[in-house]
């Protein structure tokens, strides 16, 4: 091999015209190989783009023996002349001069042979599915969205605030936490009353994986002004649905001096920014996913960024649902926690736009939300999206110590003194929300199942890889 600096497939295709006529060095995995006894064509992919680079092997220069292990899934290193392509489907191709095979992939054993494996099958081999076109596209879009999120907040002067993953409090109060313990489950230490003695546990008390970084985020916001978290979140709810994961990533901005309207403005601007970013930076991947899975995807994405979201109180939403004449699987009445079918009716059929539903009954929302003057509803906001349902949940927070304390007592929550100090000392109006990262990736990729937008999904009865 000559001493030529390696280029990625993305670079070569992007600068094909300038590079044509020069020698290139490229490395990657073989997607397919076809041809005849004179010439063989290899589609090479290195993950830098959905597009493959065509490598042409002239069989007067390479023997069958040399090419034998160049099969689907094998990894190779090629040097050759970049030339304008005569064939259809690519502008440039490499006329191979040197070949090195790094790793073979026995065609009898490599699971990704055929085109068009089902997504269910690929879920069973999630350790290999990043090598498929579909998952390559999804994972590049996922990366772009993560980057867009940091960029959006950084450009706005928000600080990335790291909240703990191990916690002793339950933010959402839903009781869906995974416990963290080093106690010997076969031989638990007991208190005199016969209960588990957590004072003997690692942290000297019961601890769990976090369901949300919000409570700690509020401590950040009431010091730094505007913060956001972006990290893994764990929920042990037994929801075997295409929209729930047991381990997912959440983005939680929290802003001092923001009221609910400011919070809604930020949520709308934020989510539109992320979708726009993907449209601008992931055009090839989105086009691939649209072609193979969801023809309406680009249109749906553009529609969301171009239209104002509807803002509607929960009470109005329930009235629309009651008057719809629609037979829902779950009954709808004031006070009910809306099901996905209700949310999607409002978004997909009634308004045909994303909806921000506000002012929910306090009984169905978390303890920290600000009570409205009616004494019945809280200043909550859920952003509802086509195909997804709830993508964001947030609220203005109760900043009044007495009201917050009363709600905490009513619900019998304990161990909240540290949180209440934000209301004891220099309390301010503040607001925030949580965006489920995988639900955003689901929306932007047009995939149907949330298990297909995270590299290694965790859900009930599944903890592979
Ligand atoms: O509505 P949630 O439960 O809100 C909170 O956790 C607040 N503490 C957020 C805040 O105000 N800072 O969750 C927020 C979002 C949901 O709208 C949804 O998109 C996502 O997190 N989410 C899930 N995503 C995947 N799998 C699950 N099991 C999820 N549960 C919630
Ligand atoms: Mg919610």
PDB file of C-alpha atoms in Angstrom, residues 118-321:
ATOM      1  CA  UNK A 118     -37.732  -7.310   8.918  1.00  0.00           C
ATOM      2  CA  UNK A 119     -37.293  -4.796  11.716  1.00  0.00           C
ATOM      3  CA  UNK A 120     -38.393  -7.497  14.170  1.00  0.00           C
ATOM      4  CA  UNK A 121     -35.607  -9.791  13.015  1.00  0.00           C
ATOM      5  CA  UNK A 122     -33.085  -6.971  13.222  1.00  0.00           C
ATOM      6  CA  UNK A 123     -34.169  -6.266  16.809  1.00  0.00           C
ATOM      7  CA  UNK A 124     -33.013  -9.781  17.678  1.00  0.00           C
ATOM      8  CA  UNK A 125     -29.583  -9.029  16.273  1.00  0.00           C
ATOM      9  CA  UNK A 126     -29.405  -5.476  17.606  1.00  0.00           C
ATOM     10  CA  UNK A 127     -25.650  -5.902  18.028  1.00  0.00           C
ATOM     11  CA  UNK A 128     -25.287  -6.036  14.216  1.00  0.00           C
ATOM     12  CA  UNK A 129     -28.150  -3.888  13.003  1.00  0.00           C
ATOM     13  CA  UNK A 130     -26.144  -0.618  13.017  1.00  0.00           C
ATOM     14  CA  UNK A 131     -24.527  -2.079   9.882  1.00  0.00           C
ATOM     15  CA  UNK A 132     -27.778  -1.942   7.949  1.00  0.00           C
ATOM     16  CA  UNK A 133     -28.741   1.061   5.852  1.00  0.00           C
ATOM     17  CA  UNK A 134     -31.844   1.651   7.947  1.00  0.00           C
ATOM     18  CA  UNK A 135     -30.083   1.747  11.302  1.00  0.00           C
ATOM     19  CA  UNK A 136     -27.167   3.681   9.910  1.00  0.00           C
ATOM     20  CA  UNK A 137     -29.662   6.348   8.837  1.00  0.00           C
ATOM     21  CA  UNK A 138     -31.508   6.312  12.162  1.00  0.00           C
ATOM     22  CA  UNK A 139     -28.309   6.519  14.191  1.00  0.00           C
ATOM     23  CA  UNK A 140     -26.864   9.372  12.151  1.00  0.00           C
ATOM     24  CA  UNK A 141     -30.128  11.291  12.561  1.00  0.00           C
ATOM     25  CA  UNK A 142     -30.070  10.512  16.286  1.00  0.00           C
ATOM     26  CA  UNK A 143     -26.581  11.968  16.518  1.00  0.00           C
ATOM     27  CA  UNK A 144     -27.559  15.093  14.557  1.00  0.00           C
ATOM     28  CA  UNK A 145     -30.529  15.693  16.856  1.00  0.00           C
ATOM     29  CA  UNK A 146     -28.385  15.303  19.979  1.00  0.00           C
ATOM     30  CA  UNK A 147     -25.912  17.782  18.584  1.00  0.00           C
ATOM     31  CA  UNK A 148     -28.725  20.200  17.596  1.00  0.00           C
ATOM     32  CA  UNK A 149     -30.077  20.079  21.143  1.00  0.00           C
ATOM     33  CA  UNK A 150     -26.763  21.083  22.685  1.00  0.00           C
ATOM     34  CA  UNK A 151     -26.298  23.758  20.041  1.00  0.00           C
ATOM     35  CA  UNK A 152     -29.765  25.220  20.553  1.00  0.00           C
ATOM     36  CA  UNK A 153     -29.346  25.595  24.288  1.00  0.00           C
ATOM     37  CA  UNK A 154     -25.729  26.674  24.176  1.00  0.00           C
ATOM     38  CA  UNK A 155     -26.546  29.413  21.652  1.00  0.00           C
ATOM     39  CA  UNK A 156     -29.329  30.612  23.955  1.00  0.00           C
ATOM     40  CA  UNK A 157     -27.070  30.840  27.003  1.00  0.00           C
ATOM     41  CA  UNK A 158     -28.413  27.776  28.817  1.00  0.00           C
ATOM     42  CA  UNK A 159     -25.974  25.723  30.905  1.00  0.00           C
ATOM     43  CA  UNK A 160     -25.723  21.949  30.546  1.00  0.00           C
ATOM     44  CA  UNK A 161     -26.353  20.828  34.120  1.00  0.00           C
ATOM     45  CA  UNK A 162     -25.576  17.262  35.203  1.00  0.00           C
ATOM     46  CA  UNK A 163     -28.150  15.761  37.500  1.00  0.00           C
ATOM     47  CA  UNK A 164     -27.585  12.444  39.273  1.00  0.00           C
ATOM     48  CA  UNK A 165     -28.742   9.123  37.880  1.00  0.00           C
ATOM     49  CA  UNK A 166     -28.888   7.541  41.315  1.00  0.00           C
ATOM     50  CA  UNK A 167     -31.369   9.287  43.559  1.00  0.00           C
ATOM     51  CA  UNK A 168     -33.397   8.863  46.728  1.00  0.00           C
ATOM     52  CA  UNK A 169     -36.420  10.853  45.487  1.00  0.00           C
ATOM     53  CA  UNK A 170     -39.244  10.102  43.058  1.00  0.00           C
ATOM     54  CA  UNK A 171     -39.822  13.155  40.875  1.00  0.00           C
ATOM     55  CA  UNK A 172     -42.879  12.016  39.009  1.00  0.00           C
ATOM     56  CA  UNK A 173     -44.421  10.131  41.929  1.00  0.00           C
ATOM     57  CA  UNK A 174     -45.505   7.340  39.651  1.00  0.00           C
ATOM     58  CA  UNK A 175     -43.707   4.671  41.655  1.00  0.00           C
ATOM     59  CA  UNK A 176     -42.060   3.311  38.518  1.00  0.00           C
ATOM     60  CA  UNK A 177     -38.475   3.312  39.762  1.00  0.00           C
ATOM     61  CA  UNK A 178     -35.746   0.731  39.505  1.00  0.00           C
ATOM     62  CA  UNK A 179     -34.179   0.181  42.882  1.00  0.00           C
ATOM     63  CA  UNK A 180     -30.396   0.362  43.285  1.00  0.00           C
ATOM     64  CA  UNK A 181     -29.017  -1.832  46.014  1.00  0.00           C
ATOM     65  CA  UNK A 182     -25.976  -3.816  47.069  1.00  0.00           C
ATOM     66  CA  UNK A 183     -27.910  -5.756  49.688  1.00  0.00           C
ATOM     67  CA  UNK A 184     -27.823  -9.529  49.377  1.00  0.00           C
ATOM     68  CA  UNK A 185     -31.325 -10.246  48.101  1.00  0.00           C
ATOM     69  CA  UNK A 186     -31.115 -13.829  49.364  1.00  0.00           C
ATOM     70  CA  UNK A 187     -30.345 -12.677  52.851  1.00  0.00           C
ATOM     71  CA  UNK A 188     -31.808  -9.259  53.631  1.00  0.00           C
ATOM     72  CA  UNK A 189     -30.951  -7.448  56.861  1.00  0.00           C
ATOM     73  CA  UNK A 190     -34.126  -6.777  58.878  1.00  0.00           C
ATOM     74  CA  UNK A 191     -35.231  -4.053  61.263  1.00  0.00           C
ATOM     75  CA  UNK A 192     -36.919  -4.897  64.555  1.00  0.00           C
ATOM     76  CA  UNK A 193     -40.303  -4.518  62.805  1.00  0.00           C
ATOM     77  CA  UNK A 194     -39.232  -7.144  60.282  1.00  0.00           C
ATOM     78  CA  UNK A 195     -38.808  -4.736  57.349  1.00  0.00           C
ATOM     79  CA  UNK A 196     -35.743  -4.513  55.124  1.00  0.00           C
ATOM     80  CA  UNK A 197     -33.073  -2.500  56.917  1.00  0.00           C
ATOM     81  CA  UNK A 198     -31.912  -0.007  54.324  1.00  0.00           C
ATOM     82  CA  UNK A 199     -29.531   1.630  56.773  1.00  0.00           C
ATOM     83  CA  UNK A 200     -27.316  -1.354  55.939  1.00  0.00           C
ATOM     84  CA  UNK A 201     -27.572  -0.667  52.195  1.00  0.00           C
ATOM     85  CA  UNK A 202     -24.852   1.047  50.158  1.00  0.00           C
ATOM     86  CA  UNK A 203     -26.204   4.583  50.549  1.00  0.00           C
ATOM     87  CA  UNK A 204     -27.609   4.018  54.045  1.00  0.00           C
ATOM     88  CA  UNK A 205     -31.110   4.448  52.626  1.00  0.00           C
ATOM     89  CA  UNK A 206     -33.273   3.214  49.803  1.00  0.00           C
ATOM     90  CA  UNK A 207     -32.047   4.486  46.410  1.00  0.00           C
ATOM     91  CA  UNK A 208     -33.240   4.237  42.821  1.00  0.00           C
ATOM     92  CA  UNK A 209     -32.368   5.127  39.252  1.00  0.00           C
ATOM     93  CA  UNK A 210     -33.824   8.508  38.367  1.00  0.00           C
ATOM     94  CA  UNK A 211     -37.102   8.925  36.489  1.00  0.00           C
ATOM     95  CA  UNK A 212     -36.301  12.598  35.830  1.00  0.00           C
ATOM     96  CA  UNK A 213     -33.580  15.122  36.611  1.00  0.00           C
ATOM     97  CA  UNK A 214     -36.091  17.895  37.117  1.00  0.00           C
ATOM     98  CA  UNK A 215     -35.983  18.372  40.881  1.00  0.00           C
ATOM     99  CA  UNK A 216     -32.216  18.783  40.844  1.00  0.00           C
ATOM    100  CA  UNK A 217     -32.588  20.805  37.634  1.00  0.00           C
ATOM    101  CA  UNK A 218     -34.715  23.305  39.543  1.00  0.00           C
ATOM    102  CA  UNK A 219     -31.821  23.791  41.961  1.00  0.00           C
ATOM    103  CA  UNK A 220     -29.603  24.565  38.973  1.00  0.00           C
ATOM    104  CA  UNK A 221     -32.083  26.977  37.394  1.00  0.00           C
ATOM    105  CA  UNK A 222     -32.631  28.902  40.624  1.00  0.00           C
ATOM    106  CA  UNK A 223     -28.895  29.604  40.672  1.00  0.00           C
ATOM    107  CA  UNK A 224     -27.695  29.692  37.049  1.00  0.00           C
ATOM    108  CA  UNK A 225     -30.895  31.068  35.517  1.00  0.00           C
ATOM    109  CA  UNK A 226     -31.416  28.715  32.588  1.00  0.00           C
ATOM    110  CA  UNK A 227     -30.142  25.154  32.530  1.00  0.00           C
ATOM    111  CA  UNK A 228     -30.865  21.957  30.666  1.00  0.00           C
ATOM    112  CA  UNK A 229     -30.185  18.328  31.374  1.00  0.00           C
ATOM    113  CA  UNK A 230     -29.686  15.660  28.723  1.00  0.00           C
ATOM    114  CA  UNK A 231     -29.186  12.193  30.060  1.00  0.00           C
ATOM    115  CA  UNK A 232     -30.558   8.705  30.543  1.00  0.00           C
ATOM    116  CA  UNK A 233     -33.769   8.206  32.485  1.00  0.00           C
ATOM    117  CA  UNK A 234     -35.202   4.959  33.819  1.00  0.00           C
ATOM    118  CA  UNK A 235     -38.802   3.904  34.256  1.00  0.00           C
ATOM    119  CA  UNK A 236     -39.960   0.507  35.426  1.00  0.00           C
ATOM    120  CA  UNK A 237     -43.488   0.976  34.106  1.00  0.00           C
ATOM    121  CA  UNK A 238     -44.707  -2.204  32.495  1.00  0.00           C
ATOM    122  CA  UNK A 239     -45.715  -0.464  29.278  1.00  0.00           C
ATOM    123  CA  UNK A 240     -45.090  -2.784  26.387  1.00  0.00           C
ATOM    124  CA  UNK A 241     -45.934  -0.152  23.779  1.00  0.00           C
ATOM    125  CA  UNK A 242     -44.186   1.177  20.670  1.00  0.00           C
ATOM    126  CA  UNK A 243     -43.658   4.472  22.530  1.00  0.00           C
ATOM    127  CA  UNK A 244     -42.170   3.371  25.870  1.00  0.00           C
ATOM    128  CA  UNK A 245     -38.674   2.293  26.843  1.00  0.00           C
ATOM    129  CA  UNK A 246     -37.415   1.306  30.281  1.00  0.00           C
ATOM    130  CA  UNK A 247     -34.245   3.294  29.639  1.00  0.00           C
ATOM    131  CA  UNK A 248     -34.628   6.427  27.550  1.00  0.00           C
ATOM    132  CA  UNK A 249     -32.935   9.791  27.200  1.00  0.00           C
ATOM    133  CA  UNK A 250     -34.614  12.968  28.278  1.00  0.00           C
ATOM    134  CA  UNK A 251     -33.830  16.642  27.764  1.00  0.00           C
ATOM    135  CA  UNK A 252     -35.098  18.822  30.600  1.00  0.00           C
ATOM    136  CA  UNK A 253     -34.647  22.593  30.360  1.00  0.00           C
ATOM    137  CA  UNK A 254     -35.527  24.542  33.496  1.00  0.00           C
ATOM    138  CA  UNK A 255     -35.766  28.335  33.492  1.00  0.00           C
ATOM    139  CA  UNK A 256     -35.974  30.834  36.327  1.00  0.00           C
ATOM    140  CA  UNK A 257     -38.446  33.685  35.693  1.00  0.00           C
ATOM    141  CA  UNK A 258     -40.271  31.817  32.908  1.00  0.00           C
ATOM    142  CA  UNK A 259     -44.045  31.564  33.171  1.00  0.00           C
ATOM    143  CA  UNK A 260     -46.140  29.016  31.336  1.00  0.00           C
ATOM    144  CA  UNK A 261     -46.456  31.072  28.117  1.00  0.00           C
ATOM    145  CA  UNK A 262     -42.661  31.525  27.969  1.00  0.00           C
ATOM    146  CA  UNK A 263     -42.309  27.790  28.536  1.00  0.00           C
ATOM    147  CA  UNK A 264     -44.629  27.003  25.612  1.00  0.00           C
ATOM    148  CA  UNK A 265     -42.795  29.456  23.345  1.00  0.00           C
ATOM    149  CA  UNK A 266     -39.485  27.815  24.197  1.00  0.00           C
ATOM    150  CA  UNK A 267     -40.806  24.277  23.681  1.00  0.00           C
ATOM    151  CA  UNK A 268     -42.206  25.161  20.264  1.00  0.00           C
ATOM    152  CA  UNK A 269     -39.084  26.994  19.123  1.00  0.00           C
ATOM    153  CA  UNK A 270     -36.859  24.204  20.434  1.00  0.00           C
ATOM    154  CA  UNK A 271     -38.604  21.317  18.760  1.00  0.00           C
ATOM    155  CA  UNK A 272     -38.899  23.192  15.454  1.00  0.00           C
ATOM    156  CA  UNK A 273     -35.190  24.011  15.611  1.00  0.00           C
ATOM    157  CA  UNK A 274     -34.296  20.339  16.077  1.00  0.00           C
ATOM    158  CA  UNK A 275     -36.490  19.178  13.192  1.00  0.00           C
ATOM    159  CA  UNK A 276     -35.131  21.916  10.931  1.00  0.00           C
ATOM    160  CA  UNK A 277     -31.600  20.936  11.855  1.00  0.00           C
ATOM    161  CA  UNK A 278     -32.284  17.354  10.821  1.00  0.00           C
ATOM    162  CA  UNK A 279     -33.926  18.467   7.567  1.00  0.00           C
ATOM    163  CA  UNK A 280     -30.856  20.532   6.739  1.00  0.00           C
ATOM    164  CA  UNK A 281     -28.152  18.122   7.858  1.00  0.00           C
ATOM    165  CA  UNK A 282     -29.649  14.664   7.308  1.00  0.00           C
ATOM    166  CA  UNK A 283     -31.329  15.060   3.925  1.00  0.00           C
ATOM    167  CA  UNK A 284     -29.907  11.806   2.489  1.00  0.00           C
ATOM    168  CA  UNK A 285     -30.846   9.730   5.513  1.00  0.00           C
ATOM    169  CA  UNK A 286     -34.354  11.198   5.708  1.00  0.00           C
ATOM    170  CA  UNK A 287     -34.829  10.605   1.981  1.00  0.00           C
ATOM    171  CA  UNK A 288     -33.761   6.970   2.414  1.00  0.00           C
ATOM    172  CA  UNK A 289     -36.172   6.385   5.299  1.00  0.00           C
ATOM    173  CA  UNK A 290     -38.976   8.150   3.429  1.00  0.00           C
ATOM    174  CA  UNK A 291     -38.437   5.969   0.376  1.00  0.00           C
ATOM    175  CA  UNK A 292     -38.366   2.714   2.320  1.00  0.00           C
ATOM    176  CA  UNK A 293     -40.775   3.244   5.191  1.00  0.00           C
ATOM    177  CA  UNK A 294     -42.834   6.407   5.129  1.00  0.00           C
ATOM    178  CA  UNK A 295     -43.453   8.404   1.953  1.00  0.00           C
ATOM    179  CA  UNK A 296     -45.089  11.276   3.832  1.00  0.00           C
ATOM    180  CA  UNK A 297     -42.186  11.793   6.223  1.00  0.00           C
ATOM    181  CA  UNK A 298     -40.527  14.881   4.659  1.00  0.00           C
ATOM    182  CA  UNK A 299     -43.898  16.543   4.228  1.00  0.00           C
ATOM    183  CA  UNK A 300     -44.880  15.830   7.847  1.00  0.00           C
ATOM    184  CA  UNK A 301     -41.584  17.282   9.112  1.00  0.00           C
ATOM    185  CA  UNK A 302     -41.940  20.420   7.031  1.00  0.00           C
ATOM    186  CA  UNK A 303     -45.550  20.798   8.080  1.00  0.00           C
ATOM    187  CA  UNK A 304     -44.602  20.832  11.751  1.00  0.00           C
ATOM    188  CA  UNK A 305     -41.864  23.433  11.355  1.00  0.00           C
ATOM    189  CA  UNK A 306     -44.016  25.682   9.186  1.00  0.00           C
ATOM    190  CA  UNK A 307     -47.161  25.810  11.331  1.00  0.00           C
ATOM    191  CA  UNK A 308     -47.971  27.328  14.702  1.00  0.00           C
ATOM    192  CA  UNK A 309     -48.857  24.790  17.360  1.00  0.00           C
ATOM    193  CA  UNK A 310     -52.420  25.010  18.714  1.00  0.00           C
ATOM    194  CA  UNK A 311     -52.590  26.005  22.407  1.00  0.00           C
ATOM    195  CA  UNK A 312     -55.633  24.639  24.157  1.00  0.00           C
ATOM    196  CA  UNK A 313     -56.758  24.103  27.766  1.00  0.00           C
ATOM    197  CA  UNK A 314     -57.388  20.491  28.764  1.00  0.00           C
ATOM    198  CA  UNK A 315     -61.033  21.327  29.555  1.00  0.00           C
ATOM    199  CA  UNK A 316     -61.570  22.480  25.957  1.00  0.00           C
ATOM    200  CA  UNK A 317     -59.783  19.416  24.627  1.00  0.00           C
ATOM    201  CA  UNK A 318     -62.052  17.102  26.621  1.00  0.00           C
ATOM    202  CA  UNK A 319     -65.117  18.988  25.330  1.00  0.00           C
ATOM    203  CA  UNK A 320     -63.947  18.503  21.720  1.00  0.00           C
ATOM    204  CA  UNK A 321     -63.390  14.794  22.353  1.00  0.00           C
TER     205      UNK A 321
END
